[in-house]
mmCIF file of C-alpha atoms in Angstrom:
data_model
loop_
_atom_site.group_PDB
_atom_site.id
_atom_site.type_symbol
_atom_site.label_atom_id
_atom_site.label_comp_id
_atom_site.label_asym_id
_atom_site.label_seq_id
_atom_site.Cartn_x
_atom_site.Cartn_y
_atom_site.Cartn_z
ATOM 1 C CA UNK A 596 23.469 31.121 57.359
ATOM 2 C CA UNK A 597 26.568 29.484 57.749
ATOM 3 C CA UNK A 598 29.925 30.516 57.750
ATOM 4 C CA UNK A 599 31.047 29.445 54.139
ATOM 5 C CA UNK A 600 27.448 31.716 52.686
ATOM 6 C CA UNK A 601 28.127 34.115 54.658
ATOM 7 C CA UNK A 602 31.548 35.203 53.506
ATOM 8 C CA UNK A 603 30.973 34.179 49.902
ATOM 9 C CA UNK A 604 27.960 36.786 49.926
ATOM 10 C CA UNK A 605 31.122 39.387 51.386
ATOM 11 C CA UNK A 606 33.670 38.471 48.843
ATOM 12 C CA UNK A 607 30.316 38.607 46.085
ATOM 13 C CA UNK A 608 30.487 42.417 47.158
ATOM 14 C CA UNK A 609 34.473 43.487 47.405
ATOM 15 C CA UNK A 610 35.458 45.183 44.224
ATOM 16 C CA UNK A 611 38.674 43.589 43.246
ATOM 17 C CA UNK A 612 40.311 40.534 41.636
ATOM 18 C CA UNK A 613 39.973 37.071 41.877
ATOM 19 C CA UNK A 614 42.918 36.314 43.550
ATOM 20 C CA UNK A 615 42.880 39.053 46.205
ATOM 21 C CA UNK A 616 39.067 37.590 47.016
ATOM 22 C CA UNK A 617 40.488 34.151 47.044
ATOM 23 C CA UNK A 618 42.745 35.111 50.085
ATOM 24 C CA UNK A 619 40.177 37.841 51.965
ATOM 25 C CA UNK A 620 37.933 34.730 51.864
ATOM 26 C CA UNK A 621 40.886 32.443 53.912
ATOM 27 C CA UNK A 622 41.534 35.091 55.695
ATOM 28 C CA UNK A 623 37.606 35.737 57.235
ATOM 29 C CA UNK A 624 37.072 32.251 57.234
ATOM 30 C CA UNK A 625 40.289 31.009 59.286
ATOM 31 C CA UNK A 626 39.274 34.446 61.744
ATOM 32 C CA UNK A 627 35.649 32.915 61.936
ATOM 33 C CA UNK A 628 36.864 29.427 62.448
ATOM 34 C CA UNK A 629 38.957 30.124 65.415
ATOM 35 C CA UNK A 630 36.670 32.436 67.259
ATOM 36 C CA UNK A 631 34.600 29.361 67.192
ATOM 37 C CA UNK A 632 37.229 27.612 68.237
ATOM 38 C CA UNK A 633 37.501 29.022 71.470
ATOM 39 C CA UNK A 634 34.051 28.985 72.275
ATOM 40 C CA UNK A 635 31.376 32.025 70.653
ATOM 41 C CA UNK A 636 28.815 30.669 68.573
ATOM 42 C CA UNK A 637 28.740 31.531 64.766
ATOM 43 C CA UNK A 638 25.382 33.923 65.207
ATOM 44 C CA UNK A 639 27.338 36.365 67.751
ATOM 45 C CA UNK A 640 30.249 35.984 65.697
ATOM 46 C CA UNK A 641 28.178 37.550 62.287
ATOM 47 C CA UNK A 642 25.972 39.527 64.564
ATOM 48 C CA UNK A 643 29.548 41.399 66.432
ATOM 49 C CA UNK A 644 31.750 41.483 62.755
ATOM 50 C CA UNK A 645 28.242 43.044 61.223
ATOM 51 C CA UNK A 646 26.301 43.046 57.865
ATOM 52 C CA UNK A 647 27.318 41.698 54.496
ATOM 53 C CA UNK A 648 27.413 44.719 53.525
ATOM 54 C CA UNK A 649 29.211 46.953 56.491
ATOM 55 C CA UNK A 650 32.075 44.564 55.964
ATOM 56 C CA UNK A 651 32.560 44.410 52.026
ATOM 57 C CA UNK A 652 32.086 47.905 52.511
ATOM 58 C CA UNK A 653 35.052 48.380 54.354
ATOM 59 C CA UNK A 654 36.731 46.500 52.352
ATOM 60 C CA UNK A 655 36.312 48.415 49.517
ATOM 61 C CA UNK A 656 37.213 51.215 51.139
ATOM 62 C CA UNK A 657 40.876 49.795 51.413
ATOM 63 C CA UNK A 658 41.207 49.375 47.781
ATOM 64 C CA UNK A 659 41.728 51.750 45.361
ATOM 65 C CA UNK A 660 39.832 53.685 42.428
ATOM 66 C CA UNK A 661 41.431 52.073 39.806
ATOM 67 C CA UNK A 662 41.258 48.437 40.532
ATOM 68 C CA UNK A 663 37.763 49.226 41.292
ATOM 69 C CA UNK A 664 37.015 49.988 38.036
ATOM 70 C CA UNK A 665 38.903 47.038 36.463
ATOM 71 C CA UNK A 666 36.864 44.467 38.679
ATOM 72 C CA UNK A 667 33.588 46.553 37.489
ATOM 73 C CA UNK A 668 34.883 46.644 33.830
ATOM 74 C CA UNK A 669 36.092 42.977 33.695
ATOM 75 C CA UNK A 670 32.357 42.099 35.837
ATOM 76 C CA UNK A 671 30.166 43.733 32.889
ATOM 77 C CA UNK A 672 32.786 42.269 29.903
ATOM 78 C CA UNK A 673 31.620 38.402 31.725
ATOM 79 C CA UNK A 674 28.214 39.227 30.957
ATOM 80 C CA UNK A 675 28.719 41.753 27.763
ATOM 81 C CA UNK A 676 30.717 38.486 25.884
ATOM 82 C CA UNK A 677 28.553 35.692 26.501
ATOM 83 C CA UNK A 678 26.219 37.950 24.998
ATOM 84 C CA UNK A 679 28.586 38.516 21.888
ATOM 85 C CA UNK A 680 28.733 35.855 21.296
ATOM 86 C CA UNK A 681 25.196 34.736 21.455
ATOM 87 C CA UNK A 682 24.258 36.987 18.809
ATOM 88 C CA UNK A 683 27.062 36.307 16.239
ATOM 89 C CA UNK A 684 26.390 32.494 16.351
ATOM 90 C CA UNK A 685 22.740 33.661 15.950
ATOM 91 C CA UNK A 686 23.652 36.324 12.890
ATOM 92 C CA UNK A 687 25.378 33.502 11.381
ATOM 93 C CA UNK A 688 22.601 31.291 12.102
ATOM 94 C CA UNK A 689 19.988 33.358 10.451
ATOM 95 C CA UNK A 690 22.097 33.577 7.368
ATOM 96 C CA UNK A 691 23.074 30.278 6.658
ATOM 97 C CA UNK A 692 19.439 29.918 6.698
ATOM 98 C CA UNK A 693 18.647 33.229 4.946
ATOM 99 C CA UNK A 694 17.884 32.530 1.268
ATOM 100 C CA UNK A 695 20.434 33.974 -1.104
ATOM 101 C CA UNK A 696 20.820 34.004 -4.729
ATOM 102 C CA UNK A 697 23.515 33.264 -7.055
ATOM 103 C CA UNK A 698 23.347 33.472 -10.958
ATOM 104 C CA UNK A 699 23.459 29.893 -11.977
ATOM 105 C CA UNK A 700 26.463 30.370 -14.122
ATOM 106 C CA UNK A 701 28.674 29.594 -11.392
ATOM 107 C CA UNK A 702 26.704 27.047 -9.879
ATOM 108 C CA UNK A 703 28.021 23.761 -9.070
ATOM 109 C CA UNK A 704 25.078 22.316 -8.854
ATOM 110 C CA UNK A 705 22.958 23.272 -12.261
ATOM 111 C CA UNK A 706 23.695 24.356 -15.349
ATOM 112 C CA UNK A 707 21.751 26.758 -17.658
ATOM 113 C CA UNK A 708 20.945 24.130 -20.169
ATOM 114 C CA UNK A 709 19.496 21.843 -18.377
ATOM 115 C CA UNK A 710 17.419 23.559 -16.454
ATOM 116 C CA UNK A 711 16.433 25.303 -19.513
ATOM 117 C CA UNK A 712 15.260 22.235 -20.528
ATOM 118 C CA UNK A 713 13.905 21.365 -17.772
ATOM 119 C CA UNK A 714 11.640 24.445 -17.761
ATOM 120 C CA UNK A 715 10.434 23.360 -21.111
ATOM 121 C CA UNK A 716 9.212 20.078 -20.803
ATOM 122 C CA UNK A 717 8.004 21.015 -17.264
ATOM 123 C CA UNK A 718 5.515 23.332 -19.299
ATOM 124 C CA UNK A 719 4.630 21.075 -21.839
ATOM 125 C CA UNK A 720 3.892 17.762 -20.047
ATOM 126 C CA UNK A 721 1.317 20.637 -18.047
ATOM 127 C CA UNK A 722 0.440 21.730 -21.623
ATOM 128 C CA UNK A 723 -0.488 18.547 -23.044
ATOM 129 C CA UNK A 724 -2.697 17.862 -19.373
ATOM 130 C CA UNK A 725 0.401 14.800 -19.166
ATOM 131 C CA UNK A 726 0.125 14.557 -14.712
ATOM 132 C CA UNK A 727 1.300 11.140 -14.965
ATOM 133 C CA UNK A 728 4.612 12.157 -16.783
ATOM 134 C CA UNK A 729 4.819 15.335 -14.250
ATOM 135 C CA UNK A 730 4.551 13.654 -11.053
ATOM 136 C CA UNK A 731 7.713 10.401 -11.579
ATOM 137 C CA UNK A 732 9.926 14.614 -12.286
ATOM 138 C CA UNK A 733 8.397 16.009 -9.250
ATOM 139 C CA UNK A 734 9.453 16.173 -4.875
ATOM 140 C CA UNK A 735 7.099 13.697 -2.803
ATOM 141 C CA UNK A 736 5.285 17.087 -1.610
ATOM 142 C CA UNK A 737 4.568 18.216 -4.784
ATOM 143 C CA UNK A 738 2.897 14.921 -6.151
ATOM 144 C CA UNK A 739 0.008 15.390 -4.585
ATOM 145 C CA UNK A 740 -0.540 19.348 -6.175
ATOM 146 C CA UNK A 741 0.223 18.193 -9.751
ATOM 147 C CA UNK A 742 -3.726 17.178 -10.800
ATOM 148 C CA UNK A 743 -6.047 18.339 -14.075
ATOM 149 C CA UNK A 744 -8.254 20.071 -10.573
ATOM 150 C CA UNK A 745 -5.772 21.852 -9.551
ATOM 151 C CA UNK A 746 -4.247 23.478 -12.561
ATOM 152 C CA UNK A 747 -7.079 23.923 -14.688
ATOM 153 C CA UNK A 748 -8.472 26.342 -11.604
ATOM 154 C CA UNK A 749 -5.610 28.371 -11.692
ATOM 155 C CA UNK A 750 -4.944 28.455 -15.183
ATOM 156 C CA UNK A 751 -9.033 29.874 -14.745
ATOM 157 C CA UNK A 752 -7.809 32.783 -13.173
ATOM 158 C CA UNK A 753 -5.579 34.178 -16.650
ATOM 159 C CA UNK A 754 -8.277 32.265 -18.360
ATOM 160 C CA UNK A 755 -10.595 30.492 -19.463
ATOM 161 C CA UNK A 756 -9.478 29.292 -22.923
ATOM 162 C CA UNK A 757 -5.774 30.076 -23.446
ATOM 163 C CA UNK A 758 -5.524 28.393 -27.333
ATOM 164 C CA UNK A 759 -2.450 26.584 -28.662
ATOM 165 C CA UNK A 760 1.019 27.814 -27.167
ATOM 166 C CA UNK A 761 2.851 29.467 -29.682
ATOM 167 C CA UNK A 762 5.829 30.995 -28.345
ATOM 168 C CA UNK A 763 8.927 30.057 -25.142
ATOM 169 C CA UNK A 764 9.901 33.496 -24.104
ATOM 170 C CA UNK A 765 13.342 34.385 -22.517
ATOM 171 C CA UNK A 766 14.350 32.223 -19.646
ATOM 172 C CA UNK A 767 15.669 33.681 -16.120
ATOM 173 C CA UNK A 768 17.618 31.577 -14.006
ATOM 174 C CA UNK A 769 19.734 31.919 -10.251
ATOM 175 C CA UNK A 770 20.778 29.435 -7.757
ATOM 176 C CA UNK A 771 18.868 29.737 -4.640
ATOM 177 C CA UNK A 772 21.016 28.186 -0.894
ATOM 178 C CA UNK A 773 19.012 28.000 1.813
ATOM 179 C CA UNK A 774 20.811 26.317 4.715
ATOM 180 C CA UNK A 775 22.493 23.366 2.826
ATOM 181 C CA UNK A 776 20.121 23.673 0.034
ATOM 182 C CA UNK A 777 20.380 24.280 -3.598
ATOM 183 C CA UNK A 778 17.684 25.025 -6.225
ATOM 184 C CA UNK A 779 17.909 26.516 -9.384
ATOM 185 C CA UNK A 780 14.697 28.778 -9.623
ATOM 186 C CA UNK A 781 13.494 29.494 -13.614
ATOM 187 C CA UNK A 782 10.971 32.742 -14.503
ATOM 188 C CA UNK A 783 10.110 32.348 -18.378
ATOM 189 C CA UNK A 784 7.004 33.843 -19.899
ATOM 190 C CA UNK A 785 5.298 31.201 -22.984
ATOM 191 C CA UNK A 786 2.953 33.091 -25.253
ATOM 192 C CA UNK A 787 -0.220 31.580 -26.074
ATOM 193 C CA UNK A 788 -3.513 32.536 -28.654
ATOM 194 C CA UNK A 789 -5.401 34.006 -26.230
ATOM 195 C CA UNK A 790 -3.547 34.425 -22.932
ATOM 196 C CA UNK A 791 0.589 34.998 -22.115
ATOM 197 C CA UNK A 792 1.694 32.972 -18.963
ATOM 198 C CA UNK A 793 4.643 33.582 -16.610
ATOM 199 C CA UNK A 794 6.096 30.428 -14.701
ATOM 200 C CA UNK A 795 8.059 30.759 -11.848
ATOM 201 C CA UNK A 796 9.930 27.172 -11.464
ATOM 202 C CA UNK A 797 11.954 25.636 -8.483
ATOM 203 C CA UNK A 798 13.932 22.539 -9.062
ATOM 204 C CA UNK A 799 16.164 20.958 -6.014
ATOM 205 C CA UNK A 800 19.172 19.218 -6.886
ATOM 206 C CA UNK A 801 17.920 16.272 -8.499
ATOM 207 C CA UNK A 802 16.421 18.713 -10.639
ATOM 208 C CA UNK A 803 12.855 17.649 -9.535
ATOM 209 C CA UNK A 804 9.935 19.858 -9.408
ATOM 210 C CA UNK A 805 9.735 21.571 -5.930
ATOM 211 C CA UNK A 806 7.499 24.460 -6.471
ATOM 212 C CA UNK A 807 5.683 25.760 -9.449
ATOM 213 C CA UNK A 808 4.176 29.283 -9.872
ATOM 214 C CA UNK A 809 2.436 30.879 -12.224
ATOM 215 C CA UNK A 810 0.574 34.530 -13.512
#
């Protein structure tokens, strides 16, 4: 261990403010260098001065209890504050990415009438089996899912024979915000001759269908 490492190790255990600690380090190094100039070896000097703990304890005995408490409190705060800051950023990040729903009538991106119209047009195209027209109105991720085989399987879970569409029910709408993306989500129950089906349709900011769920 060289003189600087030895003194730094002592200083880390002394419970005082930074200014006083700096003065102690300076004085200790000066004393060691003076003795080395007089021909003493560093190992001998360190052995005579004592262990890091012994020297630090001797300094701490002359430091007031209030100052030691203040030192400990400041040391704890240096650890705690970065953790608190990190937690705050984490909470804000989670809040930012976690989906939040809002009244569609307050939306700057969607209008109630626009979304209702899009939902009914989507359902009419599904009922007509016009998947070519549908794929022109959906996100790229949805294009591979919208085909007769997939949708027949989904419809078959409710009934093998829906019959003709009779009535559109009431539309319920919300705006969903996730991160910096906005979606319109609508739910509507449609009555057919032999079954009632509830659709939940999701549209992105460009009014492209980005999600479909039926029950």
